[in-house]
CSV table of C-alpha atoms and ligand atoms in Angstrom, one decimal:
chain,number,residue,atom,x,y,z
A,16,MET,CA,37.6,27.7,-26.4
A,17,ASN,CA,36.2,24.4,-25.2
A,18,ILE,CA,32.7,23.1,-24.7
A,19,LYS,CA,33.3,21.9,-21.1
A,20,GLU,CA,34.2,25.4,-20.0
A,21,ILE,CA,31.0,26.8,-21.7
A,22,ILE,CA,28.8,24.2,-20.0
A,23,ARG,CA,30.5,25.0,-16.6
A,24,LYS,CA,30.0,28.7,-17.1
A,25,LYS,CA,26.3,28.3,-17.9
A,26,ARG,CA,25.8,25.8,-15.1
A,27,SER,CA,27.2,28.5,-12.7
A,28,GLY,CA,24.6,31.0,-14.0
A,29,LEU,CA,27.0,33.2,-16.0
A,30,SER,CA,26.3,34.9,-19.3
A,31,LEU,CA,28.0,33.5,-22.4
A,32,THR,CA,29.8,35.7,-24.9
A,33,LYS,CA,29.0,36.0,-28.6
A,34,GLU,CA,32.0,33.9,-29.4
A,35,GLU,CA,31.0,31.2,-27.0
A,36,ILE,CA,27.5,31.1,-28.3
A,37,GLU,CA,28.8,30.9,-31.9
A,38,TYR,CA,31.2,28.1,-30.9
A,39,PHE,CA,28.5,25.8,-29.6
A,40,ALA,CA,25.9,26.7,-32.3
A,41,PHE,CA,28.4,26.0,-35.1
A,42,GLY,CA,29.7,22.9,-33.2
A,43,ALA,CA,26.1,21.7,-33.1
A,44,ALA,CA,25.7,22.3,-36.8
A,45,ASP,CA,28.9,20.6,-38.0
A,46,GLY,CA,28.7,17.7,-35.5
A,47,SER,CA,32.0,18.6,-33.8
A,48,ILE,CA,30.3,18.8,-30.4
A,49,LYS,CA,28.9,15.6,-28.9
A,50,ASP,CA,25.2,15.3,-28.4
A,51,TYR,CA,25.7,14.5,-24.7
A,52,GLN,CA,27.6,17.8,-24.2
A,53,LEU,CA,25.0,19.8,-26.1
A,54,SER,CA,22.3,18.2,-24.0
A,55,ALA,CA,24.1,19.1,-20.8
A,56,LEU,CA,24.4,22.7,-22.0
A,57,LEU,CA,20.7,22.8,-23.0
A,58,MET,CA,19.8,21.6,-19.5
A,59,ALA,CA,22.1,24.3,-17.9
A,60,ILE,CA,20.3,26.9,-20.1
A,61,CYS,CA,16.9,25.6,-18.9
A,62,PHE,CA,18.0,26.0,-15.3
A,63,ASN,CA,19.8,29.3,-15.6
A,64,GLY,CA,18.3,31.0,-18.7
A,65,LEU,CA,19.7,33.2,-21.4
A,66,ASP,CA,19.5,37.0,-21.1
A,67,SER,CA,18.3,39.2,-24.0
A,68,ASN,CA,21.7,39.6,-25.5
A,69,GLU,CA,22.5,35.9,-25.4
A,70,THR,CA,19.1,35.1,-27.0
A,71,LEU,CA,19.8,37.5,-29.8
A,72,GLU,CA,23.3,36.1,-30.3
A,73,LEU,CA,21.9,32.5,-30.3
A,74,THR,CA,19.2,33.4,-32.9
A,75,ASP,CA,21.8,35.1,-35.1
A,76,ALA,CA,24.4,32.2,-34.8
A,77,MET,CA,21.8,29.5,-35.5
A,78,ALA,CA,20.4,31.5,-38.5
A,79,ARG,CA,24.0,31.8,-39.8
A,80,SER,CA,24.9,28.2,-39.0
A,81,GLY,CA,23.8,27.2,-42.5
A,82,ASP,CA,22.5,28.8,-45.7
A,83,MET,CA,20.3,31.9,-45.6
A,84,ALA,CA,17.5,31.4,-48.1
A,85,ASP,CA,17.5,33.9,-50.9
A,86,LEU,CA,13.8,34.3,-51.9
A,87,SER,CA,14.6,37.1,-54.4
A,88,ALA,CA,13.7,34.7,-57.2
A,89,VAL,CA,10.2,34.4,-55.9
A,90,ASN,CA,7.8,36.5,-57.8
A,91,GLY,CA,5.9,38.7,-55.4
A,92,ILE,CA,5.7,39.3,-51.7
A,93,THR,CA,6.5,36.3,-49.4
A,94,GLY,CA,4.9,35.3,-46.2
A,95,ASP,CA,5.6,32.9,-43.4
A,96,LYS,CA,3.6,31.6,-40.4
A,97,HIS,CA,4.9,29.8,-37.4
A,98,SER,CA,3.2,28.4,-34.3
A,99,THR,CA,5.0,28.0,-31.0
A,100,GLY,CA,3.5,24.5,-30.8
A,101,GLY,CA,0.3,23.1,-29.6
A,102,VAL,CA,-2.0,20.0,-29.5
A,103,GLY,CA,-4.2,19.5,-32.6
A,104,ASP,CA,-2.6,22.5,-34.2
A,105,LYS,CA,-3.0,22.0,-37.9
A,106,THR,CA,-3.4,25.7,-38.7
A,107,THR,CA,-0.5,25.8,-41.3
A,108,LEU,CA,-2.4,23.4,-43.5
A,109,VAL,CA,-5.3,25.8,-43.7
A,110,VAL,CA,-3.7,29.2,-43.4
A,111,ALA,CA,-0.9,28.6,-46.1
A,112,PRO,CA,-3.3,27.7,-48.9
A,113,ILE,CA,-5.7,30.6,-48.0
A,114,VAL,CA,-2.9,33.1,-48.0
A,115,ALA,CA,-1.3,31.8,-51.2
A,116,GLU,CA,-4.7,31.9,-52.9
A,117,CYS,CA,-4.8,35.7,-52.0
A,118,GLY,CA,-1.5,36.2,-53.8
A,119,VAL,CA,1.0,36.1,-51.0
A,120,LYS,CA,3.7,33.5,-51.6
A,121,ILE,CA,4.3,31.0,-48.8
A,122,ALA,CA,7.9,29.7,-48.8
A,123,LYS,CA,7.8,27.9,-45.5
A,124,MET,CA,10.1,25.7,-43.4
A,125,SER,CA,8.2,23.6,-40.9
A,126,GLY,CA,9.2,21.4,-38.0
A,127,ARG,CA,8.5,17.9,-36.7
A,128,GLY,CA,6.7,17.1,-33.5
A,129,LEU,CA,8.4,18.5,-30.3
A,130,GLY,CA,7.6,17.2,-26.8
A,131,HIS,CA,3.8,16.8,-26.5
A,132,THR,CA,3.1,19.0,-29.6
A,133,GLY,CA,2.8,17.8,-33.2
A,134,GLY,CA,4.7,19.1,-36.2
A,135,THR,CA,3.5,20.0,-39.7
A,136,VAL,CA,6.2,18.0,-41.5
A,137,ASP,CA,5.2,14.8,-39.7
A,138,LYS,CA,1.5,15.5,-40.6
A,139,LEU,CA,2.3,16.1,-44.3
A,140,GLU,CA,4.4,13.0,-44.5
A,141,SER,CA,1.4,10.9,-43.7
A,142,ILE,CA,0.4,11.7,-47.3
A,143,PRO,CA,2.0,8.9,-49.5
A,144,ASN,CA,5.2,10.1,-51.3
A,145,PHE,CA,4.9,13.6,-50.0
A,146,ARG,CA,8.4,15.2,-50.1
A,147,THR,CA,9.7,17.8,-47.6
A,148,SER,CA,13.3,18.0,-48.7
A,149,PHE,CA,14.3,20.2,-51.7
A,150,GLU,CA,17.2,21.9,-53.2
A,151,THR,CA,16.7,25.7,-53.2
A,152,ASP,CA,15.9,25.9,-57.0
A,153,GLU,CA,13.2,23.3,-56.8
A,154,PHE,CA,11.8,24.9,-53.6
A,155,ILE,CA,11.6,28.3,-55.3
A,156,SER,CA,10.1,26.8,-58.5
A,157,ILE,CA,7.3,25.2,-56.5
A,158,VAL,CA,6.6,28.5,-54.8
A,159,ASN,CA,6.5,30.3,-58.1
A,160,LYS,CA,4.2,27.7,-59.7
A,161,CYS,CA,1.6,27.3,-57.0
A,162,GLY,CA,2.3,29.9,-54.4
A,163,ILE,CA,3.3,27.5,-51.5
A,164,CYS,CA,6.0,25.1,-50.6
A,165,VAL,CA,6.2,23.6,-47.1
A,166,ALA,CA,9.6,22.1,-46.6
A,167,GLY,CA,11.2,20.4,-43.7
A,168,GLN,CA,14.2,21.8,-42.1
A,169,SER,CA,16.9,20.9,-44.6
A,170,GLY,CA,20.4,20.2,-43.4
A,171,LYS,CA,21.4,23.4,-45.0
A,172,LEU,CA,19.1,25.9,-43.4
A,173,CYS,CA,19.7,26.4,-39.6
A,174,PRO,CA,21.5,23.1,-39.0
A,175,ALA,CA,22.3,24.2,-35.5
A,176,ASP,CA,18.6,24.5,-34.7
A,177,LYS,CA,17.9,21.2,-36.4
A,178,LYS,CA,20.3,19.4,-34.1
A,179,LEU,CA,19.3,21.3,-30.9
A,180,TYR,CA,15.6,20.9,-31.7
A,181,SER,CA,15.8,17.1,-31.8
A,182,LEU,CA,18.0,17.0,-28.6
A,183,ARG,CA,15.6,19.3,-26.8
A,184,ASP,CA,12.7,17.0,-27.7
A,185,ALA,CA,14.5,14.0,-26.3
A,186,THR,CA,15.9,15.7,-23.1
A,187,GLU,CA,12.9,17.6,-21.8
A,188,THR,CA,14.6,20.9,-22.5
A,189,VAL,CA,11.9,22.4,-24.7
A,190,ASP,CA,10.0,24.9,-22.6
A,191,ASN,CA,12.5,27.6,-22.1
A,192,MET,CA,11.5,31.0,-23.5
A,193,SER,CA,14.9,31.9,-25.0
A,194,LEU,CA,15.4,28.5,-26.6
A,195,ILE,CA,11.9,28.7,-28.1
A,196,ALA,CA,12.3,32.3,-29.4
A,197,SER,CA,15.8,31.7,-30.9
A,198,SER,CA,14.7,28.3,-32.4
A,199,ILE,CA,11.7,29.9,-34.1
A,200,MET,CA,13.3,33.2,-35.1
A,201,SER,CA,16.5,31.7,-36.4
A,202,LYS,CA,14.4,29.6,-38.9
A,203,LYS,CA,12.2,32.6,-39.8
A,204,LEU,CA,15.3,34.8,-40.4
A,205,ALA,CA,17.1,32.1,-42.4
A,206,GLY,CA,13.8,31.3,-44.2
A,207,GLY,CA,13.9,34.8,-45.8
A,208,ALA,CA,10.1,35.8,-45.9
A,209,ASP,CA,9.1,39.4,-46.0
A,210,CYS,CA,6.1,39.1,-43.7
A,211,ILE,CA,5.8,36.8,-40.7
A,212,VAL,CA,2.9,36.0,-38.5
A,213,LEU,CA,3.5,34.1,-35.3
A,214,ASP,CA,0.9,32.1,-33.5
A,215,VAL,CA,2.0,32.1,-29.8
A,216,LYS,CA,0.0,29.5,-28.0
A,217,CYS,CA,-1.0,29.9,-24.4
A,218,GLY,CA,-2.4,27.5,-21.9
A,219,SER,CA,-2.1,23.9,-20.6
A,220,GLY,CA,-1.1,22.6,-24.1
A,221,ALA,CA,1.4,25.3,-24.9
A,222,PHE,CA,5.0,25.8,-23.8
A,223,MET,CA,3.8,29.1,-22.3
A,224,LYS,CA,1.1,28.5,-19.7
A,225,ASP,CA,-0.2,32.0,-19.1
A,226,VAL,CA,-0.9,35.2,-21.2
A,227,ASP,CA,1.9,37.2,-19.6
A,228,SER,CA,4.6,34.7,-20.5
A,229,ALA,CA,3.1,34.1,-23.9
A,230,THR,CA,3.1,37.9,-24.5
A,231,ALA,CA,6.7,38.2,-23.3
A,232,LEU,CA,7.7,35.4,-25.8
A,233,ALA,CA,5.8,37.2,-28.6
A,234,GLU,CA,7.4,40.5,-27.8
A,235,LYS,CA,10.9,38.9,-27.8
A,236,MET,CA,10.3,37.3,-31.2
A,237,VAL,CA,8.6,40.4,-32.7
A,238,GLU,CA,11.6,42.5,-31.6
A,239,ILE,CA,14.1,40.0,-33.2
A,240,GLY,CA,12.1,40.0,-36.4
A,241,ARG,CA,11.8,43.8,-36.6
A,242,GLY,CA,15.5,44.1,-35.8
A,243,ALA,CA,16.1,42.0,-38.9
A,244,GLY,CA,13.8,44.3,-41.0
A,245,ARG,CA,10.8,42.0,-41.3
A,246,LYS,CA,7.1,42.9,-41.1
A,247,ILE,CA,6.1,40.7,-38.2
A,248,ALA,CA,3.2,40.3,-35.8
A,249,ALA,CA,2.1,37.7,-33.2
A,250,LEU,CA,-1.3,36.5,-32.1
A,251,ILE,CA,-1.5,35.0,-28.7
A,252,THR,CA,-4.1,32.3,-29.0
A,253,ASP,CA,-5.7,29.8,-26.6
A,254,MET,CA,-4.2,26.4,-26.2
A,255,ASP,CA,-5.7,25.5,-22.9
A,256,THR,CA,-7.7,22.8,-24.7
A,257,PRO,CA,-6.7,21.0,-27.9
A,258,LEU,CA,-7.4,22.9,-31.2
A,259,GLY,CA,-10.2,21.2,-33.2
A,260,LYS,CA,-11.1,17.6,-32.5
A,261,ASN,CA,-8.5,15.5,-34.2
A,262,ILE,CA,-5.0,14.9,-32.8
A,263,GLY,CA,-2.4,12.8,-34.7
A,264,ASN,CA,-0.9,13.1,-38.1
A,265,SER,CA,-3.2,11.8,-40.8
A,266,LEU,CA,-6.2,12.6,-38.5
A,267,GLU,CA,-5.2,16.2,-38.5
A,268,ILE,CA,-4.8,16.3,-42.3
A,269,VAL,CA,-8.4,15.1,-42.5
A,270,GLU,CA,-9.6,17.8,-40.2
A,271,ALA,CA,-7.6,20.5,-42.1
A,272,VAL,CA,-9.3,19.4,-45.3
A,273,GLU,CA,-12.7,19.5,-43.7
A,274,THR,CA,-11.9,23.1,-42.5
A,275,LEU,CA,-11.0,24.1,-46.0
A,276,LYS,CA,-14.4,22.7,-47.1
A,277,ASP,CA,-16.0,25.0,-44.5
A,278,ASN,CA,-16.9,22.0,-42.5
A,279,GLY,CA,-14.3,22.2,-39.8
A,280,PRO,CA,-14.7,22.9,-36.0
A,281,ASP,CA,-15.5,26.5,-35.1
A,282,ASP,CA,-12.3,27.1,-33.0
A,283,LEU,CA,-10.0,25.9,-35.8
A,284,THR,CA,-11.8,27.9,-38.5
A,285,GLU,CA,-11.7,31.0,-36.4
A,286,ILE,CA,-8.0,30.8,-35.5
A,287,CYS,CA,-7.0,30.0,-39.1
A,288,VAL,CA,-9.0,33.0,-40.5
A,289,LEU,CA,-7.4,35.3,-37.9
A,290,LEU,CA,-3.9,34.1,-38.7
A,291,ALA,CA,-4.4,34.3,-42.4
A,292,ALA,CA,-5.9,37.8,-42.1
A,293,LYS,CA,-3.0,39.1,-40.0
A,294,LEU,CA,-0.5,37.8,-42.5
A,295,LEU,CA,-2.5,39.3,-45.4
A,296,GLU,CA,-2.7,42.6,-43.5
A,297,LEU,CA,1.1,42.6,-43.1
A,298,ALA,CA,1.4,42.0,-46.8
A,299,ASP,CA,-0.8,45.1,-47.5
A,300,LYS,CA,-3.8,43.3,-48.7
A,301,GLY,CA,-6.2,45.5,-46.7
A,302,SER,CA,-7.3,46.2,-43.1
A,303,PHE,CA,-7.5,43.3,-40.6
A,304,ASP,CA,-11.3,43.1,-41.0
A,305,ASP,CA,-11.2,43.2,-44.8
A,306,CYS,CA,-8.5,40.5,-44.8
A,307,LYS,CA,-10.7,38.3,-42.5
A,308,LYS,CA,-13.5,38.5,-45.1
A,309,LEU,CA,-11.0,37.8,-47.9
A,310,ALA,CA,-9.6,34.8,-46.1
A,311,MET,CA,-13.1,33.4,-45.4
A,312,SER,CA,-14.1,33.8,-49.1
A,313,LYS,CA,-11.2,31.5,-50.1
A,314,ILE,CA,-12.7,28.8,-47.9
A,315,LYS,CA,-16.2,29.3,-49.1
A,316,ASP,CA,-15.4,29.2,-52.8
A,317,GLY,CA,-13.2,26.1,-52.4
A,318,SER,CA,-10.2,27.7,-54.0
A,319,ALA,CA,-8.0,27.3,-50.9
A,320,LEU,CA,-8.7,23.5,-50.8
A,321,ASN,CA,-7.7,23.3,-54.5
A,322,LYS,CA,-4.5,25.2,-53.6
A,323,LEU,CA,-3.6,22.6,-50.9
A,324,ALA,CA,-4.2,19.8,-53.4
A,325,GLU,CA,-2.0,21.5,-56.0
A,326,MET,CA,0.8,22.0,-53.4
A,327,VAL,CA,0.6,18.3,-52.4
A,328,ALA,CA,0.9,17.2,-56.0
A,329,LEU,CA,3.8,19.5,-56.7
A,330,GLN,CA,5.6,18.2,-53.6
A,331,GLY,CA,5.3,14.7,-54.9
A,332,GLY,CA,2.4,13.6,-52.7
A,333,ASP,CA,-0.8,11.8,-53.8
A,334,SER,CA,-3.3,14.6,-54.0
A,335,GLU,CA,-6.2,12.1,-54.3
A,336,PHE,CA,-5.8,11.9,-50.5
A,337,ILE,CA,-6.8,15.5,-50.2
A,338,ARG,CA,-9.8,15.0,-52.6
A,339,ASN,CA,-10.8,11.8,-50.8
A,340,THR,CA,-9.5,11.6,-47.2
A,341,SER,CA,-11.1,8.2,-46.7
A,342,LEU,CA,-8.0,6.9,-48.5
A,343,PHE,CA,-5.8,7.4,-45.5
A,344,PRO,CA,-5.1,4.1,-43.9
A,345,LYS,CA,-7.0,3.6,-40.6
A,346,ALA,CA,-5.4,2.5,-37.4
A,347,HIS,CA,-5.9,-1.2,-36.7
A,348,TYR,CA,-7.3,-0.6,-33.3
A,349,SER,CA,-9.5,1.9,-31.5
A,350,PHE,CA,-10.5,2.4,-27.9
A,351,ASP,CA,-13.4,4.5,-26.6
A,352,ILE,CA,-12.9,6.6,-23.5
A,353,LYS,CA,-16.2,6.9,-21.7
A,354,ALA,CA,-17.3,9.3,-19.0
A,355,SER,CA,-17.4,7.9,-15.5
A,356,GLU,CA,-19.8,10.5,-14.3
A,357,SER,CA,-22.3,13.0,-15.7
A,358,GLY,CA,-21.7,16.8,-15.8
A,359,TYR,CA,-19.7,19.3,-17.8
A,360,ILE,CA,-16.1,19.0,-19.0
A,361,SER,CA,-14.6,21.9,-17.1
A,362,HIS,CA,-11.0,21.4,-18.2
A,363,MET,CA,-9.0,19.3,-20.6
A,364,ASN,CA,-5.3,19.5,-19.9
A,365,ALA,CA,-4.1,19.8,-23.5
A,366,GLU,CA,-0.5,18.8,-22.7
A,367,GLY,CA,-1.7,15.6,-21.0
A,368,ILE,CA,-3.8,14.8,-24.1
A,369,GLY,CA,-0.9,15.5,-26.4
A,370,LEU,CA,1.2,13.1,-24.3
A,371,ALA,CA,-1.5,10.5,-24.6
A,372,GLY,CA,-1.3,11.0,-28.4
A,373,VAL,CA,2.5,10.5,-28.2
A,374,SER,CA,2.1,7.3,-26.2
A,375,LEU,CA,-0.3,6.0,-28.9
A,376,GLY,CA,2.6,6.4,-31.5
A,377,ALA,CA,1.6,9.8,-33.0
A,378,GLY,CA,4.8,11.4,-31.7
A,379,ARG,CA,8.3,10.3,-30.8
A,380,GLN,CA,9.7,9.2,-27.4
A,381,THR,CA,13.3,9.3,-28.7
A,382,LYS,CA,14.6,11.1,-31.7
A,383,GLU,CA,15.1,7.9,-33.7
A,384,ASP,CA,11.4,6.7,-33.2
A,385,ASP,CA,9.2,6.1,-36.2
A,386,ILE,CA,5.8,7.7,-36.2
A,387,ASP,CA,2.5,5.8,-36.5
A,388,TYR,CA,0.7,8.1,-38.9
A,389,SER,CA,-2.7,6.7,-38.2
A,390,ALA,CA,-2.4,6.9,-34.4
A,391,GLY,CA,-4.1,9.6,-32.4
A,392,ILE,CA,-7.2,10.8,-30.7
A,393,ILE,CA,-10.6,12.1,-31.9
A,394,LEU,CA,-12.4,14.1,-29.3
A,395,ASN,CA,-16.1,13.7,-29.1
A,396,LYS,CA,-16.5,16.2,-26.3
A,397,LYS,CA,-14.5,19.3,-25.5
A,398,THR,CA,-14.2,21.8,-22.6
A,399,GLY,CA,-17.7,23.3,-21.9
A,400,ASP,CA,-19.6,20.3,-23.3
A,401,GLU,CA,-22.2,18.5,-21.2
A,402,ILE,CA,-21.6,14.7,-20.8
A,403,ALA,CA,-23.6,11.9,-19.5
A,404,LYS,CA,-22.1,8.9,-17.6
A,405,GLY,CA,-21.1,6.3,-20.1
A,406,GLU,CA,-21.0,8.7,-23.1
A,407,ILE,CA,-17.9,8.6,-25.3
A,408,ILE,CA,-15.5,11.5,-24.5
A,409,ALA,CA,-12.9,10.5,-27.1
A,410,THR,CA,-11.7,7.6,-29.2
A,411,LEU,CA,-8.0,6.6,-29.2
A,412,TYR,CA,-6.4,5.1,-32.3
A,413,SER,CA,-3.2,3.0,-32.7
A,414,SER,CA,-1.6,0.2,-34.6
A,415,ASP,CA,-0.5,-1.3,-31.3
A,416,GLU,CA,-3.3,-2.4,-29.0
A,417,SER,CA,-1.0,-2.7,-26.0
A,418,LEU,CA,-0.5,1.1,-26.0
A,419,PHE,CA,-4.1,1.9,-25.0
A,420,GLU,CA,-3.8,1.2,-21.3
A,421,GLN,CA,-1.1,3.8,-20.7
A,422,ALA,CA,-2.7,6.3,-23.1
A,423,ALA,CA,-6.1,5.9,-21.6
A,424,LEU,CA,-4.7,6.6,-18.1
A,425,GLN,CA,-2.9,9.7,-19.4
A,426,PHE,CA,-6.1,10.9,-21.1
A,427,ASN,CA,-8.4,10.3,-18.2
A,428,SER,CA,-6.1,12.1,-15.8
A,429,SER,CA,-6.2,15.1,-18.2
A,430,VAL,CA,-10.0,15.6,-18.2
A,431,THR,CA,-12.0,17.2,-15.3
A,432,VAL,CA,-15.8,16.8,-15.1
A,433,GLU,CA,-17.8,19.1,-12.8
A,434,SER,CA,-21.4,19.7,-12.2
A,435,LYS,CA,-21.3,23.4,-13.3
A,436,LYS,CA,-20.8,24.6,-16.9
A,437,PRO,CA,-17.5,26.5,-17.1
A,438,ALA,CA,-17.4,30.0,-18.4
A,439,SER,CA,-16.3,30.2,-22.1
A,440,LYS,CA,-13.0,31.8,-22.9
A,441,PRO,CA,-11.9,33.8,-26.1
A,442,LEU,CA,-9.6,32.1,-28.6
A,443,LEU,CA,-7.7,35.3,-29.4
A,444,LEU,CA,-6.0,36.5,-26.2
A,445,ASN,CA,-3.7,39.3,-27.4
A,446,ILE,CA,-2.0,40.7,-30.4
A,447,VAL,CA,1.6,41.9,-30.4
A,448,GLY,CA,2.7,44.2,-33.3
B,17,URA,N1,8.7,25.6,-32.6
B,17,URA,C1,10.0,25.7,-32.9
B,17,URA,O1,10.4,25.8,-34.1
B,17,URA,N2,10.9,25.7,-32.0
B,17,URA,C2,10.6,25.6,-30.7
B,17,URA,O2,11.5,25.7,-29.8
B,17,URA,C3,9.2,25.5,-30.3
B,17,URA,C4,8.3,25.5,-31.3
């Protein structure tokens, strides 16, 4: 078998066999296939797609490309949560401690930023000394001690996805439904949790732009999860506007902490409670409604916040940054975006705003780039808000002042102001499973 033949076959729109898919997934994992050939294949997949069978085979091959986590040493039921990626999406940082506090163990592997979206691992690494890389024994011991460990994708679990994920980020080959489904589900299957809740984002800031395609992605992933014997459900949630107000790594940790203090933005709090409740329901902790109340009670009594601080300390991080978020270094420069006319914000293109965050240094332009942890955006106004000419819509933050011009252009072209107040939209758009 040879990779050029596989690329040519996919470029011509033909289906790949199980053996061909295994060949390139294992070749991605062990480095025997060159990055430029994998990139060409990913582009051919984006143009010509993968059918259902190819998607299942790719998920399975990527899951088997490294170790499969054995969580049998974890005491109790295990849960996992995964988002398909959005802008300002810091839900894991809120949901994981709530669920752990309710007795469901979270042994979780998270990703880095991808395209215009942020990643939990990058966010957590803005906490000094925070570690995301563990040998299995230490990972399990942290889960058993405090109920959560959020690790990065180690070289050992799903190495094929690790390689393809970073190439997709750098080659604009992210937003293909089969690649997203197989990337997420290979990690979830290799990650080994009993119960999985998926947050499938939908709208301008998501890879899936409309409810039908988000639902189709959710159904594909739920089918893969059930086929592997997991308890799994997906919530389709709105990502037409950024979630919460803070975008950028340390800025998002600050907002997650505020949410755990019951002081967060309403949209973020609502989505976190829904996701936590769904995972608790899958873990047989009660009905969805009872689990919503249970989840909220862990915010109100401060126990979920304590749980996050405990996890940060056990993962080597300085938990004082959770107790006192003013310790996070501030960006050297800031730049206010002001409204050029009065009216209502009728739309915020979340992808454009995410890209403005990436241009400020909060994400990577190439896979080797370093992140500026203090860079990002704080929104002062969101979709539906009234705004007067000259009022601040958002403040941009960066350690490099020269980046503001491009980011401000990108931000401004993503915001629409109209004279009429737009109709409000629900946050939860559908549930699959
Ligand atoms: N999250 C992932 O892990 N993979 C994707 O492809 C998209 C979001």
